[in-house]
Coordinates of C-alpha atoms and ligand atoms in Angstrom, one line a residue:
M1 CA 19.8 -36.4 3.9
E2 CA 18.6 -33.2 2.3
N3 CA 20.7 -31.4 -0.1
F4 CA 22.9 -28.6 1.3
S5 CA 25.8 -26.6 -0.1
S6 CA 28.5 -24.2 1.0
L7 CA 31.8 -23.1 -0.5
A8 CA 33.6 -26.3 0.7
L9 CA 30.9 -28.7 1.9
K10 CA 27.9 -30.1 0.1
I11 CA 25.3 -32.8 0.6
E12 CA 24.0 -34.2 -2.6
N13 CA 21.8 -37.2 -3.1
G14 CA 22.6 -38.3 0.5
Q15 CA 26.3 -38.1 -0.1
I16 CA 28.8 -35.9 1.8
Y17 CA 31.3 -34.0 -0.5
L18 CA 34.2 -31.9 0.7
L19 CA 36.2 -29.5 -1.5
D20 CA 39.7 -30.9 -1.4
Q21 CA 41.5 -27.9 0.2
Q22 CA 44.9 -29.6 -0.1
L23 CA 44.6 -29.2 -3.9
L24 CA 43.5 -25.5 -4.0
P25 CA 43.9 -23.1 -5.7
H26 CA 45.0 -25.0 -8.8
K27 CA 42.5 -27.9 -8.7
E28 CA 38.9 -27.8 -7.5
E29 CA 38.1 -31.4 -6.7
W30 CA 35.3 -32.8 -4.4
I31 CA 35.9 -35.8 -2.3
N32 CA 33.0 -38.1 -1.4
C33 CA 33.2 -39.1 2.3
T34 CA 31.2 -42.4 2.6
K35 CA 32.5 -43.6 6.0
C36 CA 34.0 -42.3 9.2
E37 CA 37.6 -43.2 8.1
D38 CA 37.2 -41.0 5.0
M39 CA 36.2 -38.0 7.2
I40 CA 39.0 -38.6 9.7
F41 CA 41.6 -38.8 6.8
A42 CA 40.2 -35.6 5.3
I43 CA 40.4 -33.7 8.6
K44 CA 43.9 -35.0 9.5
H45 CA 45.2 -34.0 6.1
L46 CA 43.5 -30.6 6.1
K47 CA 41.4 -31.5 3.0
V48 CA 38.7 -30.0 5.2
R49 CA 39.9 -27.5 7.7
G50 CA 39.0 -24.4 9.7
A51 CA 37.6 -24.9 13.2
P52 CA 33.9 -24.3 12.5
L53 CA 33.9 -26.3 9.2
I54 CA 35.6 -29.4 10.6
G55 CA 33.0 -29.5 13.4
I56 CA 30.1 -29.3 11.0
A57 CA 31.6 -31.8 8.5
A58 CA 32.0 -34.3 11.4
A59 CA 28.4 -33.6 12.5
F60 CA 27.2 -34.4 8.9
L61 CA 29.2 -37.7 9.0
L62 CA 27.5 -38.6 12.3
E63 CA 24.1 -37.6 10.8
K64 CA 24.8 -40.0 7.9
L65 CA 25.7 -42.8 10.1
K66 CA 22.5 -42.3 12.2
E67 CA 20.5 -42.4 8.9
Q68 CA 22.2 -45.6 8.0
G69 CA 21.0 -47.0 11.2
V70 CA 24.4 -48.0 12.7
S71 CA 24.3 -49.2 16.3
E72 CA 24.6 -46.8 19.2
K73 CA 28.0 -48.4 20.0
E74 CA 29.3 -47.8 16.5
L75 CA 28.0 -44.2 16.6
E76 CA 29.8 -43.6 19.9
E77 CA 33.0 -45.0 18.6
S78 CA 32.9 -43.0 15.5
A79 CA 32.2 -39.8 17.5
K80 CA 35.2 -40.6 19.7
K81 CA 37.5 -41.1 16.7
L82 CA 36.3 -38.0 15.0
R83 CA 36.9 -36.0 18.2
Q84 CA 40.5 -37.2 18.3
S85 CA 41.2 -36.3 14.6
R86 CA 42.4 -32.8 15.5
P87 CA 43.1 -31.8 19.1
T88 CA 43.1 -28.0 19.2
A89 CA 40.0 -26.8 17.3
V90 CA 37.4 -27.0 20.1
N91 CA 34.5 -26.4 17.6
L92 CA 35.1 -30.0 16.5
M93 CA 34.4 -31.3 20.0
N94 CA 31.6 -28.8 20.6
A95 CA 29.8 -29.8 17.4
I96 CA 30.2 -33.6 18.1
D97 CA 28.9 -33.1 21.7
R98 CA 25.9 -31.1 20.5
V99 CA 25.0 -33.8 18.0
M100 CA 25.6 -36.7 20.4
K101 CA 24.4 -35.3 23.7
D102 CA 21.9 -32.6 22.8
G103 CA 20.5 -34.3 19.7
I104 CA 21.0 -31.2 17.5
S105 CA 21.1 -32.0 13.7
A106 CA 24.0 -31.1 11.5
Y107 CA 21.7 -29.0 9.4
D108 CA 20.8 -26.8 12.4
L109 CA 24.5 -26.4 13.2
A110 CA 25.2 -25.4 9.6
Q111 CA 22.4 -22.9 9.6
E112 CA 23.6 -21.6 13.0
D113 CA 27.1 -21.1 11.6
I114 CA 25.8 -19.1 8.7
D115 CA 23.9 -16.8 11.1
L116 CA 26.9 -16.5 13.5
C117 CA 29.2 -15.5 10.6
L118 CA 26.7 -12.8 9.5
R119 CA 26.6 -11.5 13.1
M120 CA 30.4 -11.4 13.5
G121 CA 30.6 -9.7 10.1
K122 CA 28.2 -7.0 11.2
H123 CA 30.0 -6.3 14.6
G124 CA 33.5 -6.5 13.2
A125 CA 32.8 -4.4 10.1
E126 CA 32.1 -1.5 12.5
L127 CA 35.7 -1.5 13.5
I128 CA 37.0 -1.1 9.9
E129 CA 37.5 2.4 8.5
D130 CA 37.6 3.5 4.9
G131 CA 41.1 3.2 3.6
D132 CA 42.3 0.5 6.1
N133 CA 45.0 -1.9 5.2
I134 CA 44.4 -5.1 7.1
V135 CA 46.7 -8.0 7.8
T136 CA 45.1 -11.4 8.1
H137 CA 46.7 -14.8 8.8
C138 CA 45.7 -18.3 7.7
N139 CA 42.3 -18.8 6.1
T140 CA 39.2 -17.8 8.0
G141 CA 36.6 -17.4 5.2
G142 CA 34.0 -19.5 3.5
L143 CA 36.5 -22.3 3.2
A144 CA 36.9 -22.5 7.0
T145 CA 33.2 -22.3 8.0
V146 CA 29.9 -22.9 6.2
G147 CA 29.0 -19.3 6.4
R148 CA 31.1 -16.3 5.1
G149 CA 33.8 -16.9 7.7
T150 CA 35.2 -15.2 10.8
A151 CA 38.0 -12.6 10.2
L152 CA 37.5 -12.8 6.5
G153 CA 33.7 -12.6 6.9
V154 CA 34.3 -9.3 8.8
I155 CA 36.5 -8.0 5.9
Q156 CA 33.9 -9.1 3.3
T157 CA 31.1 -7.4 5.2
A158 CA 33.1 -4.1 5.5
W159 CA 33.9 -4.3 1.7
E160 CA 30.2 -4.9 0.9
Q161 CA 29.3 -1.8 3.0
G162 CA 31.4 0.1 0.5
K163 CA 34.5 0.7 2.7
K164 CA 37.6 0.9 0.6
L165 CA 40.1 -1.6 2.1
H166 CA 43.1 -3.6 1.2
V167 CA 44.2 -6.9 2.7
Y168 CA 47.8 -8.1 3.3
V169 CA 47.6 -11.9 3.3
D170 CA 50.2 -13.7 5.3
E171 CA 51.1 -16.8 3.3
T172 CA 51.0 -18.8 6.5
R173 CA 53.8 -21.4 6.5
P174 CA 53.9 -24.3 6.6
L175 CA 50.7 -25.3 4.8
L176 CA 50.1 -22.0 3.1
Q177 CA 46.4 -21.5 3.9
G178 CA 46.9 -17.7 3.3
G179 CA 48.9 -18.1 0.1
R180 CA 46.7 -20.8 -1.4
L181 CA 43.2 -20.3 0.1
T182 CA 42.7 -16.7 1.4
T183 CA 44.1 -15.4 -2.0
W184 CA 41.6 -17.7 -3.8
E185 CA 38.7 -16.4 -1.7
L186 CA 39.6 -12.7 -2.0
Q187 CA 40.1 -13.1 -5.7
K188 CA 36.6 -14.5 -6.1
L189 CA 35.2 -11.7 -3.9
G190 CA 37.0 -9.0 -5.8
I191 CA 38.6 -7.6 -2.7
P192 CA 42.1 -6.0 -3.3
Y193 CA 44.9 -7.9 -1.6
T194 CA 48.7 -8.3 -1.6
L195 CA 50.3 -11.6 -0.7
I196 CA 53.2 -11.4 1.8
C197 CA 55.5 -14.0 3.4
D198 CA 54.9 -14.3 7.2
N199 CA 58.1 -12.5 8.0
M200 CA 57.1 -9.3 6.1
A201 CA 54.3 -8.0 8.4
A202 CA 56.9 -6.4 10.7
T203 CA 58.4 -4.2 8.0
L204 CA 54.9 -3.2 6.7
M205 CA 54.0 -2.1 10.3
K206 CA 57.2 -0.2 10.7
E207 CA 56.4 1.6 7.5
G208 CA 53.0 2.5 8.8
K209 CA 51.2 0.5 6.1
V210 CA 49.0 -1.6 8.4
Q211 CA 46.0 -0.1 10.2
K212 CA 44.5 -3.3 11.7
V213 CA 45.0 -7.1 12.1
F214 CA 42.1 -9.5 12.1
V215 CA 42.6 -13.3 12.6
G216 CA 40.5 -16.3 13.6
A217 CA 40.7 -18.6 16.6
D218 CA 40.6 -22.3 17.1
R219 CA 40.0 -22.3 20.9
I220 CA 39.4 -19.4 23.3
A221 CA 40.0 -19.9 27.0
L222 CA 37.7 -18.2 29.5
N223 CA 40.4 -15.6 30.3
G224 CA 40.5 -14.5 26.6
D225 CA 43.8 -16.2 25.7
F226 CA 43.3 -18.0 22.4
A227 CA 44.9 -20.5 20.1
N228 CA 45.1 -19.9 16.4
K229 CA 47.3 -20.8 13.4
I230 CA 51.0 -20.8 14.2
G231 CA 52.4 -17.3 13.6
T232 CA 49.4 -15.5 15.2
Y233 CA 51.3 -15.0 18.5
G234 CA 54.1 -13.3 16.6
L235 CA 51.6 -11.0 14.9
S236 CA 50.1 -10.1 18.3
I237 CA 53.5 -9.0 19.6
L238 CA 54.2 -7.0 16.4
C239 CA 50.9 -5.2 16.9
Q240 CA 51.8 -4.4 20.5
Y241 CA 55.1 -3.0 19.5
H242 CA 53.8 -0.9 16.6
N243 CA 50.5 0.0 18.3
V244 CA 48.3 -1.6 15.7
P245 CA 44.8 -2.8 16.7
F246 CA 44.7 -6.6 16.9
Y247 CA 41.4 -8.5 16.9
T248 CA 40.4 -12.1 16.8
V249 CA 37.0 -13.0 15.4
A250 CA 35.2 -16.1 16.5
P251 CA 31.7 -17.6 17.2
F252 CA 30.7 -18.6 20.7
T253 CA 31.3 -22.2 19.6
T254 CA 35.1 -21.5 19.8
I255 CA 35.0 -20.8 23.5
D256 CA 36.1 -23.7 25.6
K257 CA 34.1 -23.6 28.8
E258 CA 36.4 -26.0 30.5
C259 CA 39.6 -24.1 29.7
L260 CA 40.6 -21.4 32.1
K261 CA 43.8 -20.1 30.4
G262 CA 45.9 -20.4 27.3
E263 CA 48.5 -22.7 28.9
D264 CA 45.7 -25.4 29.2
I265 CA 45.1 -25.5 25.4
E266 CA 46.5 -28.7 23.7
I267 CA 48.6 -27.8 20.7
E268 CA 48.6 -30.1 17.7
Q269 CA 52.0 -31.2 16.5
R270 CA 52.2 -32.2 12.9
D271 CA 54.3 -34.1 10.4
P272 CA 58.0 -32.9 9.9
K273 CA 57.5 -33.2 6.1
E274 CA 55.3 -30.1 6.2
V275 CA 58.2 -28.0 7.3
Q276 CA 60.9 -29.8 5.2
G277 CA 59.1 -29.0 2.0
V278 CA 55.7 -28.5 0.4
N279 CA 52.9 -30.7 -1.0
G280 CA 50.0 -29.6 -3.2
S281 CA 48.4 -30.0 -6.6
F282 CA 51.8 -29.2 -8.1
G283 CA 53.3 -32.3 -6.4
Q284 CA 55.7 -32.8 -3.5
I285 CA 59.0 -31.0 -3.0
Q286 CA 61.4 -31.5 -0.1
W287 CA 64.2 -28.9 0.2
S288 CA 65.7 -29.8 3.5
P289 CA 67.6 -32.9 4.5
D290 CA 65.8 -35.2 7.0
S291 CA 66.4 -32.6 9.7
N292 CA 65.0 -32.3 13.2
V293 CA 61.7 -30.3 12.9
Y294 CA 59.4 -28.4 15.2
N295 CA 56.0 -28.2 13.7
P296 CA 53.2 -27.0 16.1
A297 CA 50.1 -26.2 14.1
F298 CA 48.9 -23.5 16.4
D299 CA 50.2 -21.0 19.0
V300 CA 48.5 -19.2 21.9
S301 CA 48.2 -15.4 22.1
P302 CA 47.5 -13.9 25.5
A303 CA 44.3 -11.8 26.0
K304 CA 46.5 -8.8 27.0
N305 CA 47.9 -8.6 23.4
L306 CA 44.3 -8.2 22.0
T307 CA 42.5 -5.0 21.3
G308 CA 39.3 -7.1 21.5
I309 CA 37.5 -10.2 20.4
V310 CA 34.7 -10.0 17.8
F311 CA 32.0 -12.5 18.8
D312 CA 28.6 -13.1 17.3
F313 CA 27.1 -11.5 20.4
G314 CA 29.3 -8.4 20.2
V315 CA 32.8 -7.1 20.6
L316 CA 34.5 -7.7 24.0
S317 CA 37.4 -5.2 24.6
K318 CA 40.7 -6.3 26.2
Q319 CA 39.6 -4.8 29.5
Q320 CA 36.3 -6.8 29.4
L321 CA 38.3 -9.9 28.6
L322 CA 40.7 -9.3 31.5
N323 CA 37.7 -8.7 33.8
D324 CA 36.5 -12.2 33.0
E325 CA 33.4 -11.0 31.1
I326 CA 33.4 -13.9 28.6
K327 CA 31.8 -16.0 31.4
S328 CA 28.7 -13.8 31.6
F329 CA 27.9 -14.5 27.9
L330 CA 27.9 -18.3 28.3
Ligands
LIG401 O1 45.0 -25.7 10.5 P1 43.8 -25.0 10.0 O2 43.9 -24.5 8.5 O3 42.5 -25.7 10.2 O4 43.8 -23.7 10.9 C1 42.7 -22.7 10.7 C2 42.9 -21.5 11.6 O5 43.9 -21.4 12.3 C3 41.8 -20.6 11.6 O6 42.2 -19.3 11.9 C4 40.7 -21.0 12.6 O7 40.3 -22.3 12.4 C5 39.5 -20.1 12.6 S1 38.8 -20.1 11.0 C6 37.2 -19.7 11.0

């Protein structure tokens, strides 16, 4: 396998390395994934995460297995297990299908993702005005893709165009992808930001301190409903109430052609321990007793709460989404 490198995934001397996102921001350690089980473990534990990135990481693992000359049966079984490692992010299934059924290489998917991110960045940046304060949720940057990201890629592009902007970063309980990862990326990019707890966006909006919200997506139904990190639905309602433009940003690989509406999206349920405490490079803390826990990893926002979706092929407005126009771009 040829060498390749992005912020959180690299191929070196035929080996696949993932930046261990569970340990960020305090430790930057790379994990070597030599077999399918390593990749599945990394995906399940969010050592590698973000819908586009897990798809491409799984594709590289399949590429490695092919290069090792494993049997067709073993390849099929590995693809099946990888597919099941996280159920909501459809980019994972799409990337595996494109490798297995269409014979596309992981390198082509990676290059495509870089290009898609650049295109989303260009379309989305046009929506950002000088002086905007933007709320974002979870992590949607170079740690979640192999390119510059989706929502965060839009913000980065607008910043590079010289627009003065400031980002409010939702910390994103329970796994703190905002507090640990988006802060880490924005710091590296030199983009001004303020970290907030998830329950603070409402007050900021009431005070008129938020001009726009940009988030990512893990699966988009044909009617424009979309799943994203838990907490996104709440933000979408806050935006409606306070009349703040609300956009999701995603490549075409996040559209599920089989899924007609949000209710059909399977939502991943995760370990109660993630809500009962925290776990990171600092160790493990549990603050609650062994309580009952509800821990869905994602929620679904209806298309009617969106101002629009920023795709690589352009921005679709709420009206276009409600008129079923996604289908004409597939
Ligand atoms: O559970 P995660 O950290 O993988 O969730 C990630 C998100 O919800 C992102 O918004 C989504 O994958 C799109 S990122 C380009």
